[in-house]
mmCIF file of C-alpha atoms and ligand atoms in Angstrom:
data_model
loop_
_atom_site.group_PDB
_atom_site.id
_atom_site.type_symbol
_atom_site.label_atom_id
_atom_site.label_comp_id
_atom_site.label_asym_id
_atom_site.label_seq_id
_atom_site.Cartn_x
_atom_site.Cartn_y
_atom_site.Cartn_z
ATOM 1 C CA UNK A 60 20.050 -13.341 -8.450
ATOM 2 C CA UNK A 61 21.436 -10.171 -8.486
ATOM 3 C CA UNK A 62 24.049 -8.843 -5.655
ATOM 4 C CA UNK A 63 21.999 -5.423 -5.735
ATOM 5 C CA UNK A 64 18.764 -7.600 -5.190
ATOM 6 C CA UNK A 65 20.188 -10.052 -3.068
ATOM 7 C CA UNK A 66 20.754 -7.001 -0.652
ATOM 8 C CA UNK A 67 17.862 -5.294 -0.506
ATOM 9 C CA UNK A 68 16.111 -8.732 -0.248
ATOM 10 C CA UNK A 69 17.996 -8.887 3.266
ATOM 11 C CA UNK A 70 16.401 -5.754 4.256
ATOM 12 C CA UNK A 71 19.423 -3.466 4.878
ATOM 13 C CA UNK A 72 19.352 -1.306 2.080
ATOM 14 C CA UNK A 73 17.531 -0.172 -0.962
ATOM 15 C CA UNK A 74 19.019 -1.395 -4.368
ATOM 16 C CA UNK A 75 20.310 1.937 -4.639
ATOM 17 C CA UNK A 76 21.996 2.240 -1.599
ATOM 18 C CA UNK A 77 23.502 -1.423 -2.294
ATOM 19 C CA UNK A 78 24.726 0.250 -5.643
ATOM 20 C CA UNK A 79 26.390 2.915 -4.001
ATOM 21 C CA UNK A 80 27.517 0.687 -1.275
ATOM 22 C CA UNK A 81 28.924 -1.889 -4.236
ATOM 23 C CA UNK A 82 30.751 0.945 -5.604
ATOM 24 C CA UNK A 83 32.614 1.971 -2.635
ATOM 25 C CA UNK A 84 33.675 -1.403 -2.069
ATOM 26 C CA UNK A 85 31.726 -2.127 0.992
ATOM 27 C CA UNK A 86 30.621 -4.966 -0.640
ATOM 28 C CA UNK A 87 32.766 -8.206 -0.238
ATOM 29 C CA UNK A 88 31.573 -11.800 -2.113
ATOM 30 C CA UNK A 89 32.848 -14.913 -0.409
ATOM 31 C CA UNK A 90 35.602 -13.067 0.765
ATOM 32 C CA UNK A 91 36.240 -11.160 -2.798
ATOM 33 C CA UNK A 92 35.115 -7.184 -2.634
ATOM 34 C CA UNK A 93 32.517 -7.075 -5.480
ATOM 35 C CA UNK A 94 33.157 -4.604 -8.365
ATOM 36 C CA UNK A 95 29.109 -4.735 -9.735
ATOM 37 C CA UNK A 96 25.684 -4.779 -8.631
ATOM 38 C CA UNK A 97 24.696 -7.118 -11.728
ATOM 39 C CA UNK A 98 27.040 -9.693 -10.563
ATOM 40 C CA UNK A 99 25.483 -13.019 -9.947
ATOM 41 C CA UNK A 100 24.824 -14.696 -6.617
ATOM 42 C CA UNK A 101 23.394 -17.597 -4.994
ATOM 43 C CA UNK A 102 21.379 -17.322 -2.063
ATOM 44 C CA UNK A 103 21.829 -20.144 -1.120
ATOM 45 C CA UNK A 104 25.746 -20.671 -0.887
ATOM 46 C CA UNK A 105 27.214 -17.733 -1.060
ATOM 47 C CA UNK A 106 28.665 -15.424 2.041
ATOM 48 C CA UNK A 107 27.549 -11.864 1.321
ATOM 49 C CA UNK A 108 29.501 -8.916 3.497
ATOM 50 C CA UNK A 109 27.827 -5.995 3.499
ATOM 51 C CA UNK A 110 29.748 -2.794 5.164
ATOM 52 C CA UNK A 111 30.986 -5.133 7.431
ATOM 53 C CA UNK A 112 28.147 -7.213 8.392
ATOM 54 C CA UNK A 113 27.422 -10.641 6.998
ATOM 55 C CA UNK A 114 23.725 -10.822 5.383
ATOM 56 C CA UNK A 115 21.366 -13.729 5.932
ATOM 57 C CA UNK A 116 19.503 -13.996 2.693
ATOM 58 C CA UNK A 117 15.566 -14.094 4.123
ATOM 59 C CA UNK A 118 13.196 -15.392 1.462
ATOM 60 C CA UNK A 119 10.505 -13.617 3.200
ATOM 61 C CA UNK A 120 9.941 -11.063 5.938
ATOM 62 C CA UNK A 121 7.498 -11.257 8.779
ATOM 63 C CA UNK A 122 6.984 -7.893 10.408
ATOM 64 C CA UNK A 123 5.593 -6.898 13.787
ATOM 65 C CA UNK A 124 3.853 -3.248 13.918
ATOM 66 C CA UNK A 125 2.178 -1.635 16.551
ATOM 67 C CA UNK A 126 -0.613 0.189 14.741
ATOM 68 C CA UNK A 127 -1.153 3.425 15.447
ATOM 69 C CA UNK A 128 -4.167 5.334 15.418
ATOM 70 C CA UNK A 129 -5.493 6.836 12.029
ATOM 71 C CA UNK A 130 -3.432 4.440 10.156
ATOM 72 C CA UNK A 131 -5.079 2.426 7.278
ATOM 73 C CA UNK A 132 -4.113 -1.390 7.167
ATOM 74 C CA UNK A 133 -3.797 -1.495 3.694
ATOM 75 C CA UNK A 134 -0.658 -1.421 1.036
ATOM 76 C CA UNK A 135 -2.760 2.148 -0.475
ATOM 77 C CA UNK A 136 -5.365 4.002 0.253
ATOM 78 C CA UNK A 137 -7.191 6.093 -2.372
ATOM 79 C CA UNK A 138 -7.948 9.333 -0.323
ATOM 80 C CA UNK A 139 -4.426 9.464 0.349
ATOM 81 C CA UNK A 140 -4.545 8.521 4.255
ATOM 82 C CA UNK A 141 -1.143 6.787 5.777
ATOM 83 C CA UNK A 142 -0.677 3.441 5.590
ATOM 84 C CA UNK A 143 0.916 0.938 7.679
ATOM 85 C CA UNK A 144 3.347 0.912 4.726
ATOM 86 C CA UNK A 145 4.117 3.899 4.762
ATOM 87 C CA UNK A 146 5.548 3.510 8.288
ATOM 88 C CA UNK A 147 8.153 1.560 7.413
ATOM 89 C CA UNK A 148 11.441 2.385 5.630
ATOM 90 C CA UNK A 149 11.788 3.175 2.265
ATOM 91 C CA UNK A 150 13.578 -0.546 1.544
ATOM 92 C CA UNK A 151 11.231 -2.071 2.933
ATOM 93 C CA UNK A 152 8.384 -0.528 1.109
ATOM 94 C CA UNK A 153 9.932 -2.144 -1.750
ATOM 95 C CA UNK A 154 9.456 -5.291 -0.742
ATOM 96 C CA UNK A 155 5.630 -6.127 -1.327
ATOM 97 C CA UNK A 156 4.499 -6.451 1.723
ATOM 98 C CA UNK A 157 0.974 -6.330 3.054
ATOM 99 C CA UNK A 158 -0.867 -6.457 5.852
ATOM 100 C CA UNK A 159 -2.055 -10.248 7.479
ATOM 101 C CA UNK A 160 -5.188 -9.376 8.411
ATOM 102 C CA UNK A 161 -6.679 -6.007 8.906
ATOM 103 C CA UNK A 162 -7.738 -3.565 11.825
ATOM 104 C CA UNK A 163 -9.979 -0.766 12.081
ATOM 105 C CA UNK A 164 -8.591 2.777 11.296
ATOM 106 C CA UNK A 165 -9.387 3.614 14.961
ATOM 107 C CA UNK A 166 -7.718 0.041 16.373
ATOM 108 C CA UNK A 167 -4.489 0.339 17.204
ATOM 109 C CA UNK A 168 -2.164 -2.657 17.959
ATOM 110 C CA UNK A 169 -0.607 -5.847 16.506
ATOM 111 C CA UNK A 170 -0.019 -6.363 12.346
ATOM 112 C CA UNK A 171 1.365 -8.421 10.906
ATOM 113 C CA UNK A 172 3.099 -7.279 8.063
ATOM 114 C CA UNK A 173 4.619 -9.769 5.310
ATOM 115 C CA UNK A 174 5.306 -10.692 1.982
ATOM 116 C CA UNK A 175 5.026 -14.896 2.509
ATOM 117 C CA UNK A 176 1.144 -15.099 0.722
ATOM 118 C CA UNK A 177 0.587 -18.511 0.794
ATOM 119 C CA UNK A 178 1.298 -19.138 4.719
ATOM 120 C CA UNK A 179 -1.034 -15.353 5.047
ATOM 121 C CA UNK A 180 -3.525 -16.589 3.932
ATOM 122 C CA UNK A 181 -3.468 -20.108 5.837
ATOM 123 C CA UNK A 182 -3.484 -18.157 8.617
ATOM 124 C CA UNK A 183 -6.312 -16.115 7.869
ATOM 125 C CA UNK A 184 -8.867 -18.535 6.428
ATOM 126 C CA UNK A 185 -11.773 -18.623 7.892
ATOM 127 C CA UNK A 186 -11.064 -22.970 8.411
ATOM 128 C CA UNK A 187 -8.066 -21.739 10.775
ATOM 129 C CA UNK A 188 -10.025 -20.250 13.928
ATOM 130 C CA UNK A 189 -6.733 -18.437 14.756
ATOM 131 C CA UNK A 190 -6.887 -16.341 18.148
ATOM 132 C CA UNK A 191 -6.996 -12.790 17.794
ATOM 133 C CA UNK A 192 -6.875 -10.988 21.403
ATOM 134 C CA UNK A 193 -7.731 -7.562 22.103
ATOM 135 C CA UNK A 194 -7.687 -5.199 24.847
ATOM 136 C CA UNK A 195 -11.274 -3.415 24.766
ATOM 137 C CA UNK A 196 -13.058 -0.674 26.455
ATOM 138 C CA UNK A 197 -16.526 0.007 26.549
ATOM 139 C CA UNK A 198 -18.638 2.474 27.602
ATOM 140 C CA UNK A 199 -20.930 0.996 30.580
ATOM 141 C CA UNK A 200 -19.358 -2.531 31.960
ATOM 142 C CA UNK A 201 -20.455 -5.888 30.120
ATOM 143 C CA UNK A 202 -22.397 -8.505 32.887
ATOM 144 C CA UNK A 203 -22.256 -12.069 33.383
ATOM 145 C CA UNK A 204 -25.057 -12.877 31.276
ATOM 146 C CA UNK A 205 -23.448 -11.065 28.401
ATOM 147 C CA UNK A 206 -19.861 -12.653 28.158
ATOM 148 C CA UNK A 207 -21.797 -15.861 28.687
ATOM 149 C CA UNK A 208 -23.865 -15.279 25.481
ATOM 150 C CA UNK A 209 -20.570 -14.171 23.525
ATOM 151 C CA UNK A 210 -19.126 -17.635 24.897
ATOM 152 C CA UNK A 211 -22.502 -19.227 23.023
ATOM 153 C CA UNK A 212 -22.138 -17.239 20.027
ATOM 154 C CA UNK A 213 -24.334 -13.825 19.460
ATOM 155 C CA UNK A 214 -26.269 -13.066 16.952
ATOM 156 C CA UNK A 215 -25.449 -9.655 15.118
ATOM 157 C CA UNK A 216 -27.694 -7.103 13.482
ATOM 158 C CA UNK A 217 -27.457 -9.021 10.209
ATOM 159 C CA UNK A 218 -28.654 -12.297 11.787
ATOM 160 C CA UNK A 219 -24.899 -13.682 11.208
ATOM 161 C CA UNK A 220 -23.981 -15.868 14.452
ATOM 162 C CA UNK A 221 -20.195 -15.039 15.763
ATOM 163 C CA UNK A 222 -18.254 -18.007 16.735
ATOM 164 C CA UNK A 223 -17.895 -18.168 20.325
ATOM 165 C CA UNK A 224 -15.915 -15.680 21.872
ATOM 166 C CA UNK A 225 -14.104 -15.504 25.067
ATOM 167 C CA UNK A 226 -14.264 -12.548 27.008
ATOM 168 C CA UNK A 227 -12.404 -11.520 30.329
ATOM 169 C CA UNK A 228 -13.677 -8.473 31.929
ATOM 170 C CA UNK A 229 -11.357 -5.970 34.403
ATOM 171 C CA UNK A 230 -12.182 -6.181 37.607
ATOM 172 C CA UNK A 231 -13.285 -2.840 38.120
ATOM 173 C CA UNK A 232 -14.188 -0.428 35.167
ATOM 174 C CA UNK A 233 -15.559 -1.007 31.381
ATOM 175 C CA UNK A 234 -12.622 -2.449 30.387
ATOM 176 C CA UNK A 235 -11.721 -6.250 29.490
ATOM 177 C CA UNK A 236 -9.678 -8.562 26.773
ATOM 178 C CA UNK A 237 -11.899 -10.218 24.198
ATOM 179 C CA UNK A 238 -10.446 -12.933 22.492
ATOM 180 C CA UNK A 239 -12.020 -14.358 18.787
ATOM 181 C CA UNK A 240 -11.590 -17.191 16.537
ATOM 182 C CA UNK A 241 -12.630 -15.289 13.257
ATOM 183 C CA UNK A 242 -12.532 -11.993 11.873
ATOM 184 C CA UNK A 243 -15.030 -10.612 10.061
ATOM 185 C CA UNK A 244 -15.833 -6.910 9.464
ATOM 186 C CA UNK A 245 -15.939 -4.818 12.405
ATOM 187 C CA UNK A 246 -16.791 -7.541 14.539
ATOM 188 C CA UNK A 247 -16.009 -6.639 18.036
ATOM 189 C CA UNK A 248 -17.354 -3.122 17.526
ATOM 190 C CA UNK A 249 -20.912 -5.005 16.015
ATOM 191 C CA UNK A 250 -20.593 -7.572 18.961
ATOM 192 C CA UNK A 251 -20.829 -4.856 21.410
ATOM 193 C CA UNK A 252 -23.520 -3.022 19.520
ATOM 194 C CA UNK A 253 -26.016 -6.164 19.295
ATOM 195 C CA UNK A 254 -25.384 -6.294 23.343
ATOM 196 C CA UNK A 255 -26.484 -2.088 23.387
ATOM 197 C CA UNK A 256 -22.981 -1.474 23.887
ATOM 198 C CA UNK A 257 -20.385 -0.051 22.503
ATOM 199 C CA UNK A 258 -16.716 0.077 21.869
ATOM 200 C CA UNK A 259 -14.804 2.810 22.922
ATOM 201 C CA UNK A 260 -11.035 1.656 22.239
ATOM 202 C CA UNK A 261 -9.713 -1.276 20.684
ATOM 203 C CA UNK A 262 -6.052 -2.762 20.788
ATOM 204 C CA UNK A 263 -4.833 -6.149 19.335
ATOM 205 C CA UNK A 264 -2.357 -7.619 21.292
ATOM 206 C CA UNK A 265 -1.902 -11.258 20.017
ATOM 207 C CA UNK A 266 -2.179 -12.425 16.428
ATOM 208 C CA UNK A 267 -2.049 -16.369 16.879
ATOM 209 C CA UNK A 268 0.639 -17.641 19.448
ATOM 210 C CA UNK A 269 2.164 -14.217 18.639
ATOM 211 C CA UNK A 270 2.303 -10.821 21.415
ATOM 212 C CA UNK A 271 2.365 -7.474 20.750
ATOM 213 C CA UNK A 272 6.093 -6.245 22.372
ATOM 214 C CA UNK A 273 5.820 -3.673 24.898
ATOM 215 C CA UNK A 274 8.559 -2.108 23.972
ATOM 216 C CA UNK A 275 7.078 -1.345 20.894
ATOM 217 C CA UNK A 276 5.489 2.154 21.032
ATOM 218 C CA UNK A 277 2.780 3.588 18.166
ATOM 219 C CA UNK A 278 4.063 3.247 14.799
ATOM 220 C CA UNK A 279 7.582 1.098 15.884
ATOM 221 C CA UNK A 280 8.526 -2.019 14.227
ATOM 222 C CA UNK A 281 10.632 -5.584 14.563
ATOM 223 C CA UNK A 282 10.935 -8.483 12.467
ATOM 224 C CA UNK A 283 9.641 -11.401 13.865
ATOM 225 C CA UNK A 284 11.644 -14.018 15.863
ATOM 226 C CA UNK A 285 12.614 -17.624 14.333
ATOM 227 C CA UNK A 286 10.618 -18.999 17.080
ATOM 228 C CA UNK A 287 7.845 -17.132 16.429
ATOM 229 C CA UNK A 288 7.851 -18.013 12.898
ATOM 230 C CA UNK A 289 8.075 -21.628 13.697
ATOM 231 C CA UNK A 290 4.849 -20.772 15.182
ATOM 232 C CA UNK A 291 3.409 -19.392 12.647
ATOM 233 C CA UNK A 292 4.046 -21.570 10.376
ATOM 234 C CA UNK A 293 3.231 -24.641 12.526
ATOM 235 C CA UNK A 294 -0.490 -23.798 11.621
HETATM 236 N N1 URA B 367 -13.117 -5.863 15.579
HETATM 237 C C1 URA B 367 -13.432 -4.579 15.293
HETATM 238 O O1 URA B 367 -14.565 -4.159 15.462
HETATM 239 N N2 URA B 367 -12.446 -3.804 14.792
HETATM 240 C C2 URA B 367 -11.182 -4.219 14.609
HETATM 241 O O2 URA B 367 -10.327 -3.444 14.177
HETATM 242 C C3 URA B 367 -10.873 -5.557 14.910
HETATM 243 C C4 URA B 367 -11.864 -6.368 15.405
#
């Protein structure tokens, strides 16, 4: 592939800025500085220097976001509102990434963000039953009998039956961590609504075997871990 391509691949620049970069001789090839951004490289065998740091050529990217609030979980929105691409650098937006999974506009939390389809969608099919946790709070506290009907599976509006969910209220307050083996539309929010409840935040904070940092605050990013892409893709 290209050198220009290879770099941006790696996530540290655009193609541009690997141009430029290129051009300065910042740029070093097995050892030899590279004179073009067309020049040919191998991804898999050859030692790429950029300004001083050696690349590791990453196939695909696995992003952790903290969703903020008003943010659409889509790649684009049609009335113009921000998307959780749009949060991330310019280089990265270049990359053809999407979100695994969607939240609510209002929802804020754990994304996923990647560009690896095929393991995406394994992990969102409805076969998987992959944990999804949230952080919830209601407006009057759920009871007994309630989380124990959730465990058996409620029935919303629409007649559809949830599978079961598991849900751990706070001790005190209306506030608790739901966890759910599927996804489907609004689901939490229609959960609480068939108990005469209703949702009054909602925060993801585990996707899988995967948790939302701490350190991560609204709108911050990382790339996942190794070992929590060995998770991953151990589904
Ligand atoms: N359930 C909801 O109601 N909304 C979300 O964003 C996620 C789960």
């Amino acid at each position: 592939m290209r050198l220009d391509k290879y770099i941006a691949d790696c996530g540290v620049a655009s193609r541009r800025e690997a141009a430029a970069a290129i051009r300065r001789k910042g740029v070093s090839v097995n050892g030899v500085l590279a004179s073009s951004a067309d020049m040919k490289v191998n991804e898999e065998t050859d030692t790429v220097v950029y300004c001083g740091e050696p690349l590791v050529y990453m196939k695909y990217v696995w992003i952790m976001m903290n969703k903020p609030q008003g943010v659409i979980s889509a790649t684009e929105d049609a009335k113009g509102q921000k998307t959780v691409i749009d949060l991330l650098p310019e280089r990265l937006q270049k990359q053809g990434l999407f979100p695994c999974g969607r939240l609510d506009g209002d929802t804020t939390g754990l994304i996923l963000l990647t560009n690896e389809g095929e393991l995406a969608h394994r992990l969102l099919s409805p076969k998987r039953h992959v944990d999804k946790v949230y952080r919830y709070s209601s407006a009057r506290r759920i009871t007994e009998e309630e989380i124990n009907r959730a465990k058996e599976g409620l029935v919303l509006g629409d007649g559809y039956e949830c599978l079961p969910a598991e849900i751990v209220a706070d001790p005190e307050g209306c506030g608790g961590i739901i966890t759910l083996r599927e996804g489907k539309y609004h689901q939490i929010k229609r959960m609480f609504g068939a108990m005469d409840n209703r949702i009054t935040s909602l925060c993801r904070v585990r996707f899988a075997e995967v948790e939302l940092s701490p350190e991560l605050g609204a709108g911050e990013w990382r790339y996942l871990t190794e070992e929590e892409l060995n998770v991953l893709r151990s589904h």
